[in-house]
């Protein structure tokens, strides 16, 4: 893919070496104090180290904070917001993927909120009358779907989603080389999520349901995708063969196929994000 620049509230730069070439010029537009936010497991990634070096050479005063994994917890956001106020942060710089981006969006608002973020915005969905702290984003994960759009936050085992465009990053640098250090499992998991738009467990559960309720549809999928031979067989059998082929494909990628294989944090995320009233709120 060729390098490109795209802007929609957020200015996106895509291409090899874009972090090294452009980050310093973006940093020049903000004050001296930067909060660098990374994922807990990626603090020493190539992308994070490169950003630290650029911040140092740009003369920025850097404070670091790690959050995640998965959907950020309210307590993490409050601690990050407290750092922003104490250090008089001018820019929140996120190096990671969607999970950290969600946390940074909430932090940018919590840092300037006069009261409790949950009471004034999360629970009551109030109108925001102060500008959030600006955010910059350097992608180190393949899946970065939350750059623009709703952000998730876990509060007392309940996951809520809020969409407030002023919290979107001012700029996003997407350098493909920054994903090279991911483990095979992490890389394939993020790629699967980005392409399928769903977790493997959820998508597989849906396929199993459809194989029971609409076997003709799943039988056609099995023939076209998995090249299942259905000569002289019922559609129900072909549909189940397709499901089994999908299970083997996920296992080959080392992705979970059963709900019991997920860790507690992700189970909580899935269980608590179902209620309709908590799915999406847009505050103008």
Short mmCIF file of C-alpha atoms in Angstrom, two decimals:
data_model
loop_
_atom_site.label_atom_id
_atom_site.label_comp_id
_atom_site.label_asym_id
_atom_site.label_seq_id
_atom_site.Cartn_x
_atom_site.Cartn_y
_atom_site.Cartn_z
CA UNK A 1 0.00 0.00 0.00
CA UNK A 2 1.28 3.48 -0.84
CA UNK A 3 1.82 6.12 1.83
CA UNK A 4 -1.07 8.54 2.24
CA UNK A 5 -2.51 11.37 4.36
CA UNK A 6 -6.19 11.42 5.36
CA UNK A 7 -7.93 13.93 7.61
CA UNK A 8 -11.37 13.87 9.26
CA UNK A 9 -11.03 15.76 12.50
CA UNK A 10 -8.00 13.53 13.00
CA UNK A 11 -5.09 13.87 10.59
CA UNK A 12 -3.96 10.36 9.60
CA UNK A 13 -0.51 9.68 8.19
CA UNK A 14 0.14 6.17 6.88
CA UNK A 15 3.47 4.84 5.70
CA UNK A 16 6.80 3.36 6.63
CA UNK A 17 8.91 5.78 8.66
CA UNK A 18 6.08 8.28 9.22
CA UNK A 19 6.66 8.35 13.00
CA UNK A 20 10.34 9.20 12.62
CA UNK A 21 9.64 11.76 9.91
CA UNK A 22 6.56 13.59 11.21
CA UNK A 23 6.05 13.12 14.96
CA UNK A 24 8.47 15.87 15.98
CA UNK A 25 6.68 18.38 13.74
CA UNK A 26 3.35 17.54 15.39
CA UNK A 27 4.85 17.83 18.88
CA UNK A 28 6.05 21.35 18.09
CA UNK A 29 2.43 22.52 18.14
CA UNK A 30 1.91 21.68 21.83
CA UNK A 31 3.36 22.73 25.19
CA UNK A 32 6.35 21.11 26.89
CA UNK A 33 4.59 18.49 29.07
CA UNK A 34 3.52 15.17 27.52
CA UNK A 35 1.84 12.13 29.09
CA UNK A 36 3.04 9.05 27.20
CA UNK A 37 0.46 6.26 27.54
CA UNK A 38 1.32 2.70 26.52
CA UNK A 39 -0.26 -0.71 27.00
CA UNK A 40 1.02 -2.63 30.01
CA UNK A 41 2.52 -5.38 27.86
CA UNK A 42 4.09 -3.04 25.27
CA UNK A 43 6.07 -0.56 27.35
CA UNK A 44 9.37 -1.67 25.76
CA UNK A 45 8.14 -2.08 22.20
CA UNK A 46 10.08 -0.62 19.28
CA UNK A 47 7.32 1.94 18.71
CA UNK A 48 7.36 3.11 22.34
CA UNK A 49 11.15 3.39 22.39
CA UNK A 50 11.16 5.38 19.16
CA UNK A 51 8.55 7.78 20.52
CA UNK A 52 10.51 8.24 23.76
CA UNK A 53 13.61 9.13 21.77
CA UNK A 54 11.71 11.68 19.67
CA UNK A 55 10.16 13.24 22.78
CA UNK A 56 13.60 13.53 24.37
CA UNK A 57 15.14 15.11 21.28
CA UNK A 58 12.18 17.49 21.02
CA UNK A 59 12.87 18.78 24.54
CA UNK A 60 9.56 17.54 25.98
CA UNK A 61 9.01 16.79 29.66
CA UNK A 62 7.66 13.24 29.58
CA UNK A 63 5.55 11.39 32.14
CA UNK A 64 4.71 7.74 31.43
CA UNK A 65 1.61 5.76 32.27
CA UNK A 66 0.49 2.23 31.29
CA UNK A 67 -3.07 0.94 31.10
CA UNK A 68 -5.01 -2.02 29.76
CA UNK A 69 -5.32 -4.72 28.69
CA UNK A 70 -8.64 -4.69 26.87
CA UNK A 71 -11.19 -2.08 27.81
CA UNK A 72 -9.70 0.43 30.30
CA UNK A 73 -10.91 0.50 33.90
CA UNK A 74 -12.31 3.64 35.47
CA UNK A 75 -9.65 3.59 38.19
CA UNK A 76 -6.91 3.59 35.56
CA UNK A 77 -8.43 6.60 33.85
CA UNK A 78 -8.71 8.54 37.11
CA UNK A 79 -5.05 7.90 37.94
CA UNK A 80 -3.99 9.04 34.48
CA UNK A 81 -6.16 12.16 34.76
CA UNK A 82 -4.59 12.96 38.13
CA UNK A 83 -1.14 12.78 36.53
CA UNK A 84 -2.29 15.15 33.80
CA UNK A 85 -3.37 17.74 36.37
CA UNK A 86 -0.34 17.34 38.62
CA UNK A 87 2.17 17.58 35.76
CA UNK A 88 0.17 20.21 33.85
CA UNK A 89 0.14 18.00 30.76
CA UNK A 90 -0.30 19.71 27.40
CA UNK A 91 -0.66 16.59 25.23
CA UNK A 92 -1.62 12.95 25.82
CA UNK A 93 0.40 10.76 23.46
CA UNK A 94 -0.94 7.23 23.00
CA UNK A 95 1.28 4.41 21.71
CA UNK A 96 -0.76 1.23 21.31
CA UNK A 97 -4.09 0.12 19.91
CA UNK A 98 -7.81 0.53 20.52
CA UNK A 99 -7.74 -0.33 24.24
CA UNK A 100 -5.25 2.40 25.12
CA UNK A 101 -6.99 4.81 22.78
CA UNK A 102 -10.23 4.30 24.69
CA UNK A 103 -8.45 5.05 27.94
CA UNK A 104 -6.80 8.17 26.55
CA UNK A 105 -10.11 9.56 25.31
CA UNK A 106 -11.65 9.17 28.76
CA UNK A 107 -8.51 10.58 30.40
CA UNK A 108 -8.54 13.67 28.18
CA UNK A 109 -12.02 14.47 29.48
CA UNK A 110 -11.47 13.41 33.10
CA UNK A 111 -8.40 15.67 33.35
CA UNK A 112 -10.50 18.81 32.71
CA UNK A 113 -13.78 17.67 34.29
CA UNK A 114 -14.71 19.85 37.28
CA UNK A 115 -16.50 16.99 39.03
CA UNK A 116 -16.52 13.20 38.80
CA UNK A 117 -16.27 11.96 35.21
CA UNK A 118 -18.68 9.09 35.77
CA UNK A 119 -21.33 11.16 37.55
CA UNK A 120 -21.17 14.08 35.12
CA UNK A 121 -20.65 12.29 31.83
CA UNK A 122 -20.65 8.51 32.05
CA UNK A 123 -23.83 7.98 34.04
CA UNK A 124 -25.86 11.10 33.30
CA UNK A 125 -24.59 11.63 29.76
CA UNK A 126 -24.25 15.34 30.43
CA UNK A 127 -23.20 18.03 28.00
CA UNK A 128 -19.46 18.80 27.97
CA UNK A 129 -18.69 22.51 28.22
CA UNK A 130 -14.88 22.41 28.47
CA UNK A 131 -12.40 21.30 25.78
CA UNK A 132 -10.63 18.00 26.58
CA UNK A 133 -6.86 17.68 26.57
CA UNK A 134 -5.53 17.04 23.05
CA UNK A 135 -4.49 13.52 22.11
CA UNK A 136 -1.92 12.23 19.63
CA UNK A 137 -1.77 8.59 18.54
CA UNK A 138 1.03 6.32 17.33
CA UNK A 139 -0.25 2.89 16.36
CA UNK A 140 1.72 -0.13 17.51
CA UNK A 141 -1.13 -2.60 16.93
CA UNK A 142 -2.73 -3.81 13.75
CA UNK A 143 -6.27 -3.19 15.07
CA UNK A 144 -6.84 0.52 15.74
CA UNK A 145 -10.55 0.87 15.04
CA UNK A 146 -11.27 3.31 17.88
CA UNK A 147 -9.28 6.29 16.57
CA UNK A 148 -12.59 7.92 15.66
CA UNK A 149 -15.80 6.80 17.33
CA UNK A 150 -17.11 5.57 20.65
CA UNK A 151 -14.73 4.71 23.47
CA UNK A 152 -15.30 1.96 26.04
CA UNK A 153 -14.80 2.24 29.80
CA UNK A 154 -15.36 -0.32 32.59
CA UNK A 155 -16.96 1.11 35.72
CA UNK A 156 -17.89 -1.26 38.55
CA UNK A 157 -17.92 -4.29 36.22
CA UNK A 158 -20.12 -2.46 33.71
CA UNK A 159 -18.80 -1.44 30.30
CA UNK A 160 -20.22 1.73 28.77
CA UNK A 161 -19.52 3.34 25.41
CA UNK A 162 -19.49 7.07 24.80
CA UNK A 163 -18.85 8.99 21.60
CA UNK A 164 -17.56 12.55 21.94
CA UNK A 165 -15.64 13.66 18.80
CA UNK A 166 -13.56 16.41 20.51
CA UNK A 167 -11.83 13.56 22.39
CA UNK A 168 -10.64 12.02 19.13
CA UNK A 169 -6.87 12.40 18.56
CA UNK A 170 -5.59 15.45 16.72
CA UNK A 171 -3.21 13.27 14.70
CA UNK A 172 -2.61 9.55 14.14
CA UNK A 173 0.60 8.05 12.77
CA UNK A 174 0.17 4.56 11.32
CA UNK A 175 3.55 3.00 10.54
CA UNK A 176 3.28 -0.67 9.44
CA UNK A 177 6.78 -1.41 10.72
CA UNK A 178 5.60 -0.69 14.28
CA UNK A 179 3.58 -3.95 14.35
CA UNK A 180 6.55 -6.20 13.53
CA UNK A 181 7.39 -7.02 17.14
CA UNK A 182 3.97 -8.43 17.98
CA UNK A 183 3.82 -12.12 18.80
CA UNK A 184 2.21 -14.37 16.20
CA UNK A 185 -0.83 -14.86 18.44
CA UNK A 186 -1.27 -11.12 19.07
CA UNK A 187 -0.81 -10.27 15.40
CA UNK A 188 -3.32 -12.85 14.16
CA UNK A 189 -5.82 -12.00 16.91
CA UNK A 190 -5.76 -8.30 16.04
CA UNK A 191 -5.91 -9.02 12.33
CA UNK A 192 -8.88 -11.33 12.80
CA UNK A 193 -10.66 -8.70 14.87
CA UNK A 194 -10.01 -5.98 12.29
CA UNK A 195 -11.17 -8.07 9.33
CA UNK A 196 -14.11 -9.89 10.93
CA UNK A 197 -15.33 -7.05 13.12
CA UNK A 198 -15.98 -9.57 15.97
CA UNK A 199 -14.15 -11.73 18.47
CA UNK A 200 -13.50 -15.27 17.30
CA UNK A 201 -15.61 -16.72 20.12
CA UNK A 202 -18.60 -14.56 19.25
CA UNK A 203 -18.37 -15.19 15.53
CA UNK A 204 -18.04 -18.93 16.05
CA UNK A 205 -21.05 -18.93 18.39
CA UNK A 206 -23.06 -17.14 15.71
CA UNK A 207 -22.00 -19.71 13.09
CA UNK A 208 -23.05 -22.56 15.37
CA UNK A 209 -26.43 -20.92 15.89
CA UNK A 210 -26.92 -20.34 12.17
CA UNK A 211 -25.95 -23.95 11.40
CA UNK A 212 -28.88 -25.05 13.55
CA UNK A 213 -31.40 -22.44 12.45
CA UNK A 214 -30.42 -21.86 8.80
CA UNK A 215 -28.34 -24.83 7.65
CA UNK A 216 -28.70 -23.93 3.95
CA UNK A 217 -26.83 -20.66 4.52
CA UNK A 218 -23.99 -22.29 6.47
CA UNK A 219 -23.84 -25.17 3.98
CA UNK A 220 -23.27 -22.67 1.18
CA UNK A 221 -20.59 -20.97 3.27
CA UNK A 222 -18.89 -24.32 3.90
CA UNK A 223 -18.78 -25.07 0.19
CA UNK A 224 -17.47 -21.66 -0.87
CA UNK A 225 -15.06 -20.86 1.98
CA UNK A 226 -13.92 -24.25 3.27
CA UNK A 227 -14.45 -26.17 -0.01
CA UNK A 228 -16.44 -28.84 1.81
CA UNK A 229 -17.49 -31.79 -0.33
CA UNK A 230 -21.23 -32.26 0.22
CA UNK A 231 -21.91 -34.89 -2.42
CA UNK A 232 -24.87 -37.00 -1.32
CA UNK A 233 -25.11 -35.28 2.07
CA UNK A 234 -27.80 -33.31 3.85
CA UNK A 235 -27.34 -29.55 4.25
CA UNK A 236 -27.30 -29.90 8.05
CA UNK A 237 -24.25 -32.19 7.79
CA UNK A 238 -22.46 -29.83 5.42
CA UNK A 239 -23.21 -26.88 7.70
CA UNK A 240 -21.73 -28.70 10.70
CA UNK A 241 -18.64 -29.62 8.65
CA UNK A 242 -18.22 -25.93 7.91
CA UNK A 243 -18.39 -25.08 11.61
CA UNK A 244 -15.77 -27.72 12.39
CA UNK A 245 -13.52 -26.33 9.65
CA UNK A 246 -13.87 -22.86 11.19
CA UNK A 247 -12.94 -24.23 14.62
CA UNK A 248 -9.79 -25.82 13.20
CA UNK A 249 -8.88 -22.56 11.45
CA UNK A 250 -9.18 -20.60 14.71
CA UNK A 251 -7.13 -23.19 16.59
CA UNK A 252 -4.43 -23.00 13.93
CA UNK A 253 -4.27 -19.25 14.60
CA UNK A 254 -4.17 -19.99 18.36
CA UNK A 255 -7.36 -18.01 18.92
CA UNK A 256 -10.00 -18.99 21.52
CA UNK A 257 -12.98 -21.04 20.41
CA UNK A 258 -14.85 -21.32 23.71
CA UNK A 259 -16.08 -18.70 26.19
CA UNK A 260 -14.29 -20.59 28.99
CA UNK A 261 -10.94 -19.87 27.30
CA UNK A 262 -11.28 -16.11 27.75
CA UNK A 263 -9.71 -14.40 30.75
CA UNK A 264 -11.78 -12.70 33.45
CA UNK A 265 -11.26 -9.16 32.13
CA UNK A 266 -12.58 -10.00 28.68
CA UNK A 267 -15.48 -12.05 30.05
CA UNK A 268 -16.50 -9.01 32.10
CA UNK A 269 -16.17 -6.83 29.04
CA UNK A 270 -18.45 -9.08 26.98
CA UNK A 271 -20.99 -9.69 29.72
CA UNK A 272 -21.42 -6.08 30.80
CA UNK A 273 -21.49 -4.42 27.37
CA UNK A 274 -24.81 -5.97 26.34
CA UNK A 275 -27.48 -3.62 27.81
CA UNK A 276 -28.83 -1.37 25.05
CA UNK A 277 -28.80 1.77 27.18
CA UNK A 278 -25.03 1.46 27.53
CA UNK A 279 -24.06 0.77 23.93
CA UNK A 280 -23.56 4.25 22.49
CA UNK A 281 -24.20 7.82 23.49
CA UNK A 282 -23.21 10.81 21.35
CA UNK A 283 -22.80 14.10 23.15
CA UNK A 284 -22.80 17.13 20.87
#
